[in-house]
CSV table of C-alpha atoms and ligand atoms in Angstrom, one decimal:
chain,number,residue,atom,x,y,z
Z,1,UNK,CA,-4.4,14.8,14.8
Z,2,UNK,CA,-6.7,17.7,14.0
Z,3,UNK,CA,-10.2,17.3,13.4
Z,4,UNK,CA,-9.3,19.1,10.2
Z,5,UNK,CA,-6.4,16.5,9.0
Z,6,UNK,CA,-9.0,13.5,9.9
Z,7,UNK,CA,-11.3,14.3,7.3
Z,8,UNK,CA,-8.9,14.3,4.4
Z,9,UNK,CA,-9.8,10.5,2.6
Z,10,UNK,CA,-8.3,10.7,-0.9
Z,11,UNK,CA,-5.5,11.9,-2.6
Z,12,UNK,CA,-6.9,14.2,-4.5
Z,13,UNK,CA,-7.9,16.2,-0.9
Z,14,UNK,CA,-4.6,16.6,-0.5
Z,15,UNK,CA,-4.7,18.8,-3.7
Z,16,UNK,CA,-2.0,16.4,-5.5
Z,17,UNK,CA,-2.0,17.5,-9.5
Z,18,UNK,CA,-3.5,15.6,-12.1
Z,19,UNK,CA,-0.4,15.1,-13.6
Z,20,UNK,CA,1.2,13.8,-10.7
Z,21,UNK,CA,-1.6,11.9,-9.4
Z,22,UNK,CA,-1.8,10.3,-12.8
Z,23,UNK,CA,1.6,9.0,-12.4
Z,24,UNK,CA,1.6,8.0,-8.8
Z,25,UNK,CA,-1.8,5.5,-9.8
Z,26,UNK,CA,0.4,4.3,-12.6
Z,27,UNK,CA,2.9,2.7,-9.5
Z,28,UNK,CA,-0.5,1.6,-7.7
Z,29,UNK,CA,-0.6,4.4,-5.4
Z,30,UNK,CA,-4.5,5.3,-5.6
Z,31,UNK,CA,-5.1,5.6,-1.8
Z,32,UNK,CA,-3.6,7.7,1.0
Z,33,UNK,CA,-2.7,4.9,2.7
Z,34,UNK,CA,-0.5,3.9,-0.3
Z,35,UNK,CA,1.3,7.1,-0.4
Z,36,UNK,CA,1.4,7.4,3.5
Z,37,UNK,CA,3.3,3.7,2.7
Z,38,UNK,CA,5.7,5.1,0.1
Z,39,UNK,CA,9.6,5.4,0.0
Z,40,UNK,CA,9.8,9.2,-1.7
Z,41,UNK,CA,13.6,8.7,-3.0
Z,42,UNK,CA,12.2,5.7,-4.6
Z,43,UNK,CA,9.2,6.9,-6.5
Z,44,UNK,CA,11.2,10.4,-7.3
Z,45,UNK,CA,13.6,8.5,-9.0
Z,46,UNK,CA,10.6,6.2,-10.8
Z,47,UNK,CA,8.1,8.7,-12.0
Z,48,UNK,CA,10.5,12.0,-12.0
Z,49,UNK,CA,8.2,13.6,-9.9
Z,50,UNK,CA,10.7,16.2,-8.1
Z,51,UNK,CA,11.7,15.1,-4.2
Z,52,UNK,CA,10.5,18.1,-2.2
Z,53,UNK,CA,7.5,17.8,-4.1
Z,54,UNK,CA,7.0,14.3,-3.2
Z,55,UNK,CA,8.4,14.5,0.7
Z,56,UNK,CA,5.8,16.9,0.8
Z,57,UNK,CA,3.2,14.6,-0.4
Z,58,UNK,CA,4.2,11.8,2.1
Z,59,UNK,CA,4.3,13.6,4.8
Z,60,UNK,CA,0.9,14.7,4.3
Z,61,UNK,CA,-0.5,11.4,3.7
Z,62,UNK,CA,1.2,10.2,7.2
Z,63,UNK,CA,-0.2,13.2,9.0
Z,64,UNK,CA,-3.7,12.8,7.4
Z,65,UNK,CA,-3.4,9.5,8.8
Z,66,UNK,CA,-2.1,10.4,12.4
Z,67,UNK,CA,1.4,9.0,11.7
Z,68,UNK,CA,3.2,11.8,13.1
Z,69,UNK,CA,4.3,12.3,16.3
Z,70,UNK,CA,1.9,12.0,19.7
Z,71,UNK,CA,2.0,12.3,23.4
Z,72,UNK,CA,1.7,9.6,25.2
Z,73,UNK,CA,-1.8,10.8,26.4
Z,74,UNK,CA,-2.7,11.3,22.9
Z,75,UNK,CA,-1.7,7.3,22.5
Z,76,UNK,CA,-3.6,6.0,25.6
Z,77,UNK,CA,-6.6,7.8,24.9
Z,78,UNK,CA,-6.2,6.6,20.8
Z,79,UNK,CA,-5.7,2.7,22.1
Z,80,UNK,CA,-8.9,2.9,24.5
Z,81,UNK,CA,-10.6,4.6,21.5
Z,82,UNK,CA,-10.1,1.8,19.5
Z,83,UNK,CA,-13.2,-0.6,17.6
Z,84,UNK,CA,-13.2,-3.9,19.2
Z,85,UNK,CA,-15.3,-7.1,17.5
Z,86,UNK,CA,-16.4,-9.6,20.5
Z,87,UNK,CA,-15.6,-13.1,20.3
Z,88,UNK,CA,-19.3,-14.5,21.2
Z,89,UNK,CA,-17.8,-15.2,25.0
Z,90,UNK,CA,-17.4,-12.4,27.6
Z,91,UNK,CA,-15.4,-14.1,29.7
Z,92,UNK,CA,-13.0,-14.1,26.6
Z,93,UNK,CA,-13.6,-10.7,25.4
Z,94,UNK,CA,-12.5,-9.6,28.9
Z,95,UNK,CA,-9.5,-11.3,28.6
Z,96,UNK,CA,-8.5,-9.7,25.3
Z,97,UNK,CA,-9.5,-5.9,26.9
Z,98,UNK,CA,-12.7,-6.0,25.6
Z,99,UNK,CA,-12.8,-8.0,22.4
Z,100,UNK,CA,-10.5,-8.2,19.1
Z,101,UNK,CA,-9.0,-5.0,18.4
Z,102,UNK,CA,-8.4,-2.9,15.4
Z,103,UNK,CA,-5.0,-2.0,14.9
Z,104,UNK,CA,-3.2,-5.2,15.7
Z,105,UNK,CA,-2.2,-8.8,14.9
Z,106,UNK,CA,-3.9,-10.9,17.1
Z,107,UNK,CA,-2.4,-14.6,17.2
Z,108,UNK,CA,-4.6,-17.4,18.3
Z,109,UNK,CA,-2.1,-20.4,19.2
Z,110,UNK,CA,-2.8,-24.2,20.2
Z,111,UNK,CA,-3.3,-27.8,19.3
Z,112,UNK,CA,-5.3,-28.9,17.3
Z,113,UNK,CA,-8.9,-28.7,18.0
Z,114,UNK,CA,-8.3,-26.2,20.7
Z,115,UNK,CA,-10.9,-23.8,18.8
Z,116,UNK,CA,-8.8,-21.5,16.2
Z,117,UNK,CA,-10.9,-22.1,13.5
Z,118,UNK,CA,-14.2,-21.7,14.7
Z,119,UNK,CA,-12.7,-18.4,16.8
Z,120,UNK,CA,-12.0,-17.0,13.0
Z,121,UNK,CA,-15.7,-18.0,11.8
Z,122,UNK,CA,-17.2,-16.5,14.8
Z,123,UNK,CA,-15.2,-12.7,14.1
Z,124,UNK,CA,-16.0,-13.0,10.8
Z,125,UNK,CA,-19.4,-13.2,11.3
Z,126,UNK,CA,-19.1,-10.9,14.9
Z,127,UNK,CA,-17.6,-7.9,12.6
Z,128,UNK,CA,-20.7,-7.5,10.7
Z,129,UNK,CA,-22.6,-6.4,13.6
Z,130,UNK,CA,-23.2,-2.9,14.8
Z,131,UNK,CA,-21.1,-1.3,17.4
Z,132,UNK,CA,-23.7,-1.4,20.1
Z,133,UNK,CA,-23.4,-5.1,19.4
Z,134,UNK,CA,-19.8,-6.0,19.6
Z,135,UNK,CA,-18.8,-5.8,15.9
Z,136,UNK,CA,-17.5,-2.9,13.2
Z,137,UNK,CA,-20.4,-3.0,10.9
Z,138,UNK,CA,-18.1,-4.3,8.6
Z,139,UNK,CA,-17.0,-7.0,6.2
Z,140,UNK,CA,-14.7,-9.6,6.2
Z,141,UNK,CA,-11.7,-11.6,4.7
Z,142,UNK,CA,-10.5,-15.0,4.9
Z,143,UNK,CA,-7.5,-16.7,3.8
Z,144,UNK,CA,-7.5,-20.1,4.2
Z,145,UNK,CA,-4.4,-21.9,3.7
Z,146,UNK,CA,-6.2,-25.6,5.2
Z,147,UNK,CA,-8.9,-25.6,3.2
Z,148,UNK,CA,-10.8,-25.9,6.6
Z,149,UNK,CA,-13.2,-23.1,6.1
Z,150,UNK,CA,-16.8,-24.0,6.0
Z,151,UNK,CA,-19.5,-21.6,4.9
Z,152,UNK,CA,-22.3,-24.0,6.8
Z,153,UNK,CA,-21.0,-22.8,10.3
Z,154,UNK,CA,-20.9,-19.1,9.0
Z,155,UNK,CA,-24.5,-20.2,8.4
Z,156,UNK,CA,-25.2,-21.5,11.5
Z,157,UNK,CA,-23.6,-18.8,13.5
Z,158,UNK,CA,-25.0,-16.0,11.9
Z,159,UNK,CA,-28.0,-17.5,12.7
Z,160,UNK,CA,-27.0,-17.8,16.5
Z,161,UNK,CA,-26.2,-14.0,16.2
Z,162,UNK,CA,-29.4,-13.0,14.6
Z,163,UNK,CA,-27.8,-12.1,11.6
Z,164,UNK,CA,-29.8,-13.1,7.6
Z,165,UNK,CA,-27.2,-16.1,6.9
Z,166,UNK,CA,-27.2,-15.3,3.3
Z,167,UNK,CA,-26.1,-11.8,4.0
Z,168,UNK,CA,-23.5,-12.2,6.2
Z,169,UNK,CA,-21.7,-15.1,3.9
Z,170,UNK,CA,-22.2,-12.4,0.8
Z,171,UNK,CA,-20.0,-10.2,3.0
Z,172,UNK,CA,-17.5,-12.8,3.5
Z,173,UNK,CA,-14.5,-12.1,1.4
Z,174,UNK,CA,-12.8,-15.9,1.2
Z,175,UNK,CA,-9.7,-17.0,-0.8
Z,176,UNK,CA,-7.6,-20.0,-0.7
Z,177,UNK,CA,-4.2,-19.4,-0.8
Z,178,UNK,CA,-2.1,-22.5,-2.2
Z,179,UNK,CA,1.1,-21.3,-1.1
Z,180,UNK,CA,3.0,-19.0,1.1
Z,181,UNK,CA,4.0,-17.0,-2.0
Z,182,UNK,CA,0.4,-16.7,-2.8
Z,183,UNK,CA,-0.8,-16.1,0.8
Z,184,UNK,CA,1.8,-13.2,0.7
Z,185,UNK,CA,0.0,-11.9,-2.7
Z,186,UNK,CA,-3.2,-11.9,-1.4
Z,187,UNK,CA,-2.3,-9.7,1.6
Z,188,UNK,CA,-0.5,-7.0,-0.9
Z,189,UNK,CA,-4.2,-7.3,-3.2
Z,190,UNK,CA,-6.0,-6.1,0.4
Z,191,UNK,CA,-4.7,-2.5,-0.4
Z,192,UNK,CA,-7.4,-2.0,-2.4
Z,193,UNK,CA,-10.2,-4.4,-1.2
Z,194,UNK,CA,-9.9,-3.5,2.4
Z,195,UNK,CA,-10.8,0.6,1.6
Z,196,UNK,CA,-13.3,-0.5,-1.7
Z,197,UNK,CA,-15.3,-3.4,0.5
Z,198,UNK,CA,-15.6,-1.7,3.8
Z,199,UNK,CA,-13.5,-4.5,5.3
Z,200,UNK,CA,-12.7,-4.3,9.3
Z,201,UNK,CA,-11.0,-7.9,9.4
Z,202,UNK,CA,-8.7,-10.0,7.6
Z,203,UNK,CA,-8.4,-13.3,8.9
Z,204,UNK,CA,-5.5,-15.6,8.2
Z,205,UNK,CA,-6.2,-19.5,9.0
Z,206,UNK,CA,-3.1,-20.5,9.4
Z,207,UNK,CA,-0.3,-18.1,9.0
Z,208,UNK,CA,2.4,-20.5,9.9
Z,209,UNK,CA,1.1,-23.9,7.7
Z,210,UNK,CA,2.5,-23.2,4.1
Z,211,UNK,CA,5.8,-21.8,5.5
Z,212,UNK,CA,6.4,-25.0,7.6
Z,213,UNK,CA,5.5,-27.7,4.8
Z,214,UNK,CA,7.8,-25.4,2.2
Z,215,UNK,CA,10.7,-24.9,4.7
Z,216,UNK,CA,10.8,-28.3,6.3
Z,217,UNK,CA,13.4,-28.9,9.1
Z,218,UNK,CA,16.2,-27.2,10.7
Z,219,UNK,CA,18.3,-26.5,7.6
Z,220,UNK,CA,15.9,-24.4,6.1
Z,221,UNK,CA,14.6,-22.7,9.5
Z,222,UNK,CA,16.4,-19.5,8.9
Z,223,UNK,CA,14.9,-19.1,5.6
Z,224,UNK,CA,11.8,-20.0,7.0
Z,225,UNK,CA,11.7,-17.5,9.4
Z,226,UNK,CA,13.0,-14.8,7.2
Z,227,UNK,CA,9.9,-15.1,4.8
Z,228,UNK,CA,7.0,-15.7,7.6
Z,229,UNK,CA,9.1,-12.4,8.9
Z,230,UNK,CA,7.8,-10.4,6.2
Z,231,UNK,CA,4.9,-11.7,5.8
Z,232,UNK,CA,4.0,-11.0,9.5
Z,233,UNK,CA,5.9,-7.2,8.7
Z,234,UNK,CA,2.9,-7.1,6.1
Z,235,UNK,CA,0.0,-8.2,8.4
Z,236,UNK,CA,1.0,-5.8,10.8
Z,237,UNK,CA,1.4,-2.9,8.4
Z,238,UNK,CA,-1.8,-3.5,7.1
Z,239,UNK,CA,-3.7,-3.5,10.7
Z,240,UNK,CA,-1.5,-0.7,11.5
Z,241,UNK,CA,-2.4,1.5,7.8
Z,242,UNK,CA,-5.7,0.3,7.1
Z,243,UNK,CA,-7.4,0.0,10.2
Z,244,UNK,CA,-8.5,-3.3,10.1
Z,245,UNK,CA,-8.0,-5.7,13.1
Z,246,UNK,CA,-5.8,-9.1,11.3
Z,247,UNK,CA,-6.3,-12.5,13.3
Z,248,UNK,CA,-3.8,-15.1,12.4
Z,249,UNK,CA,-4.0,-18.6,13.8
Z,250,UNK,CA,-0.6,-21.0,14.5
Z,251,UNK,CA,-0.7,-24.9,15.1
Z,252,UNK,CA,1.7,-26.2,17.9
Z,253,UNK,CA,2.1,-28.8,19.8
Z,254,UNK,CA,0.0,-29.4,22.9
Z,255,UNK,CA,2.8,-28.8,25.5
Z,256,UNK,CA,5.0,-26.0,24.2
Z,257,UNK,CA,6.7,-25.7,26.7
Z,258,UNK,CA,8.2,-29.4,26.4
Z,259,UNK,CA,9.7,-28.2,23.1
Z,260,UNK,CA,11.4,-25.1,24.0
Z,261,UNK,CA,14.8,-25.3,22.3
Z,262,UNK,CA,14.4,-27.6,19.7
Z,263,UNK,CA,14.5,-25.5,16.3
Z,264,UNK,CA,13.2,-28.3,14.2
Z,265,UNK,CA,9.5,-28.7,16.5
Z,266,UNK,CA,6.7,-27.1,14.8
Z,267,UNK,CA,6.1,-24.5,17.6
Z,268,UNK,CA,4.4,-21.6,16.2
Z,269,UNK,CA,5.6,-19.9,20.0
Z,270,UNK,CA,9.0,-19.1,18.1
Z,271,UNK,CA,7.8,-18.1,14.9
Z,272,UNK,CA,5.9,-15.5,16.3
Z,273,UNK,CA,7.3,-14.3,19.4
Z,274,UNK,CA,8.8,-11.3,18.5
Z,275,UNK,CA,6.2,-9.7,16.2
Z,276,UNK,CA,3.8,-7.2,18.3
Z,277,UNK,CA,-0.2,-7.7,18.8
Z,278,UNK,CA,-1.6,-10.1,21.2
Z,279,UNK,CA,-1.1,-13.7,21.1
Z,280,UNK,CA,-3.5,-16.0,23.0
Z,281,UNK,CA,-2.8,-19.6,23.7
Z,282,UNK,CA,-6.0,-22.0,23.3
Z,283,UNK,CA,-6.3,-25.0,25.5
Z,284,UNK,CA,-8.8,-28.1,24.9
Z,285,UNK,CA,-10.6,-28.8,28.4
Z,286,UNK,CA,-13.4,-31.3,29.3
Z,287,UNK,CA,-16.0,-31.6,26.5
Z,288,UNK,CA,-16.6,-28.4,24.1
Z,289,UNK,CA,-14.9,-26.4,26.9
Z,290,UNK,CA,-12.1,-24.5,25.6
Z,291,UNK,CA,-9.1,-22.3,27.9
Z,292,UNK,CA,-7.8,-18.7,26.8
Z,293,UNK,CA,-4.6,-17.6,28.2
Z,294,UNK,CA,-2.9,-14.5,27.2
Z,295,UNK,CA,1.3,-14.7,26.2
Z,296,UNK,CA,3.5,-12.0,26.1
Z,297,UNK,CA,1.0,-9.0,26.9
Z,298,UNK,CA,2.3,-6.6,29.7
Z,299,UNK,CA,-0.4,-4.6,29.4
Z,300,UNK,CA,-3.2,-7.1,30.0
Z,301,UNK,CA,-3.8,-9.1,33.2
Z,302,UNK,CA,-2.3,-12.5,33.3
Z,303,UNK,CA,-5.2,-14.8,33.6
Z,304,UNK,CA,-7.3,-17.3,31.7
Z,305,UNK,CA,-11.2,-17.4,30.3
Z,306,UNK,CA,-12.9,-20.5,29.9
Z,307,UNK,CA,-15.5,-20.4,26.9
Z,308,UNK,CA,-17.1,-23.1,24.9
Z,309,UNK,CA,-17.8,-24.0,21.0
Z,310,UNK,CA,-21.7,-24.6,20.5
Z,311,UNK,CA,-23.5,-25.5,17.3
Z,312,UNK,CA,-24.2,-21.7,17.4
Z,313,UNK,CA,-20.9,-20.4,17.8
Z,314,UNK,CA,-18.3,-19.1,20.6
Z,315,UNK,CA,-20.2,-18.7,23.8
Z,316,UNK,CA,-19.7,-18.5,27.6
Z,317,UNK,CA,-20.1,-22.2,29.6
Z,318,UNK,CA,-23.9,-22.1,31.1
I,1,GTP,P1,-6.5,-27.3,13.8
I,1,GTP,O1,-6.8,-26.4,12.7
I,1,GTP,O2,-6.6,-28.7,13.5
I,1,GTP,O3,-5.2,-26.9,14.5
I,1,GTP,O4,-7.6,-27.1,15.0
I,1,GTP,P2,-8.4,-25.7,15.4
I,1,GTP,O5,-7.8,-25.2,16.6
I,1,GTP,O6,-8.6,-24.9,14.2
I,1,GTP,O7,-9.8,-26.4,15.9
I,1,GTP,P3,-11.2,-26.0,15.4
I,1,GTP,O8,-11.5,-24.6,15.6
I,1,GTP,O9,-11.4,-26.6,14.0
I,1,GTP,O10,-12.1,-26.7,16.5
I,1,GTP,C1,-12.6,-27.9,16.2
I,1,GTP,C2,-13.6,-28.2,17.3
I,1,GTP,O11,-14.7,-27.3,17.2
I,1,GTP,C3,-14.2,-29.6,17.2
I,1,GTP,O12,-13.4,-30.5,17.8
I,1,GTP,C4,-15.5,-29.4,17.8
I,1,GTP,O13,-15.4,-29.6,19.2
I,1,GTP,C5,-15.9,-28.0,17.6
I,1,GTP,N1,-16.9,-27.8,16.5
I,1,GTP,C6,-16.7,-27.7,15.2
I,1,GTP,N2,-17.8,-27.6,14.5
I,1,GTP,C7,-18.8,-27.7,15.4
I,1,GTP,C8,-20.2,-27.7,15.3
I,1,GTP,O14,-20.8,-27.6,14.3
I,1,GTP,N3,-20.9,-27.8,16.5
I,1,GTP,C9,-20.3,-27.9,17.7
I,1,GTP,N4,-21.0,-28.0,18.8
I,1,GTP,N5,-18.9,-27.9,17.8
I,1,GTP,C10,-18.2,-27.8,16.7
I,2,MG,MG1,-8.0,-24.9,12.3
């Protein structure tokens, strides 16, 4: 990508005509993201806007947004580049390569009280720092599908972080999403919040619970999987498109492994497996110790970090 193409932020720097860019907003394509997003045989035939003119169009959007094609260098050097928010533990932000990452799903997985929630408080408070801090310098949104989010520990934690508490919680974007059909809704509505709000995080606490109380049992598994399939297509395309890192958190039982086979056992290590990002398995150990073990990640060392929930947040053991 050219230092030229990087600069290009709206639509109408890609010199679109009124007339056309009129229409395209009419579909909801106001960003370059959107367009970058677009099927062109589709929209041609909705807004009769000729093809060329929109394959053109796309294909600038994707190469404003360094969608082409790269060398591999160009890749290795992009993934080292990338923002990373810290957890509150360096032993864990180690493990993940440094901290959360921008650009991908990252799936925290593990019975319960193993630390998923409090993992998604501390990031969304962790993102609003500066860079030479650990975070983005950026906002935050939460989509709680328990109804276990508590703005008192964003208090307490953005305390612990030196952050103003009221601040931090205005920057906090939190909805509760009462079913997977409106957990899916909410993800398309981040189109426009995440570019308008200055978001670097969307957090999803839990992405598996509404599927697994709609689709109960093995009949309905396929179906099941089918939707949480798209939904998780939609996560990753957002982290992927909008730059934001997405953190999504999955209940299972406390041995997995046990399970392995049964269809019909809530273990969030199927439902998952074959969508890319990173997913780390949370343990419970003695006391407020908690274990950290990446799953699936060739490119990360397997090994495990032992951190600790404190009234203040995610932190190293003394
Ligand atoms: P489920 O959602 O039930 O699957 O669990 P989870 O993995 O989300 O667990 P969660 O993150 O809610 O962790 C709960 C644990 O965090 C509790 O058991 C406490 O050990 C710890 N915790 C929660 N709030 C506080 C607090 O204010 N102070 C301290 N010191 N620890 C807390
Ligand atoms: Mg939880």
């Amino acid at each position: 990508m050219s230092e030229q193409e990087k600069k290009i932020k709206s639509l109408e720097e890609l010199g679109i005509s009124s007339t056309i860019l009129k229409k395209l907003q009419e579909v909801g394509i106001t960003t370059i993201e959107a367009l970058a997003a677009a099927n062109p045989y589709e929209l041609s035939q909705n807004l009769a806007i000729p093809l060329p003119t929109l394959q053109k169009l796309v294909a600038q959007a994707r190469a404003a947004l360094g969608l082409g094609f790269k060398t591999a260098l160009e890749l290795k050097k992009e993934r080292a580049s990338l923002p990373k928010i810290t957890t509150g533990s360096r032993n864990l932000d180690s493990l993940l390569g440094g901290g959360v990452e921008v650009k991908t799903v990252t799936e925290f997985f593990g019975e319960f009280g193993s630390g998923k929630t409090q993992l998604c408080h501390q990031l969304a408070v962790n993102v609003q720092l500066p860079p030479e801090k650990g975070g983005l310098g950026k906002k935050a949104v939460y989509i709680d599908t328990e109804g276990t989010f508590r703005w008192e520990r964003i208090e307490a934690m953005a305390r612990g972080v030196g952050l103003e508490p009221d601040k931090v919680m205005e920057n906090i974007f939190y909805v509760r999403a009462i079913n997977s059909d409106h957990q899916m809704a909410v993800v398309e509505e981040l189109k426009d919040l995440i570019p308008k709000e200055n978001i670097g995080l969307v957090v999803v606490d839990s992405v598996t619970g509404h599927f697994r109380a709609e689709y109960p049992g093995r009949e309905n598994l396929a179906a099941r999987q089918q939707k949480l399939n798209r939904h998780l297509h939609q996560l990753i395309s957002l982290a992927e498109l909008y730059n934001v890192a997405v953190v999504v958190t999955n209940q299972v039982m406390a041995r997995p492994d046990v399970f392995y086979g049964d269809p019909t056992m809530p273990i969030g290590g199927h439902v998952l497996h074959h969508a890319p990002g990173i997913r780390v398995q949370l343990k419970k150990s003695r006391g407020n110790r908690r274990i950290a073990r990446i799953v699936d990640a060739p490119h990360l060392p397997e090994s495990e970090a032992v951190f600790v929930i404190t009234d203040v947040g995610i932190r190293d053991p003394e």
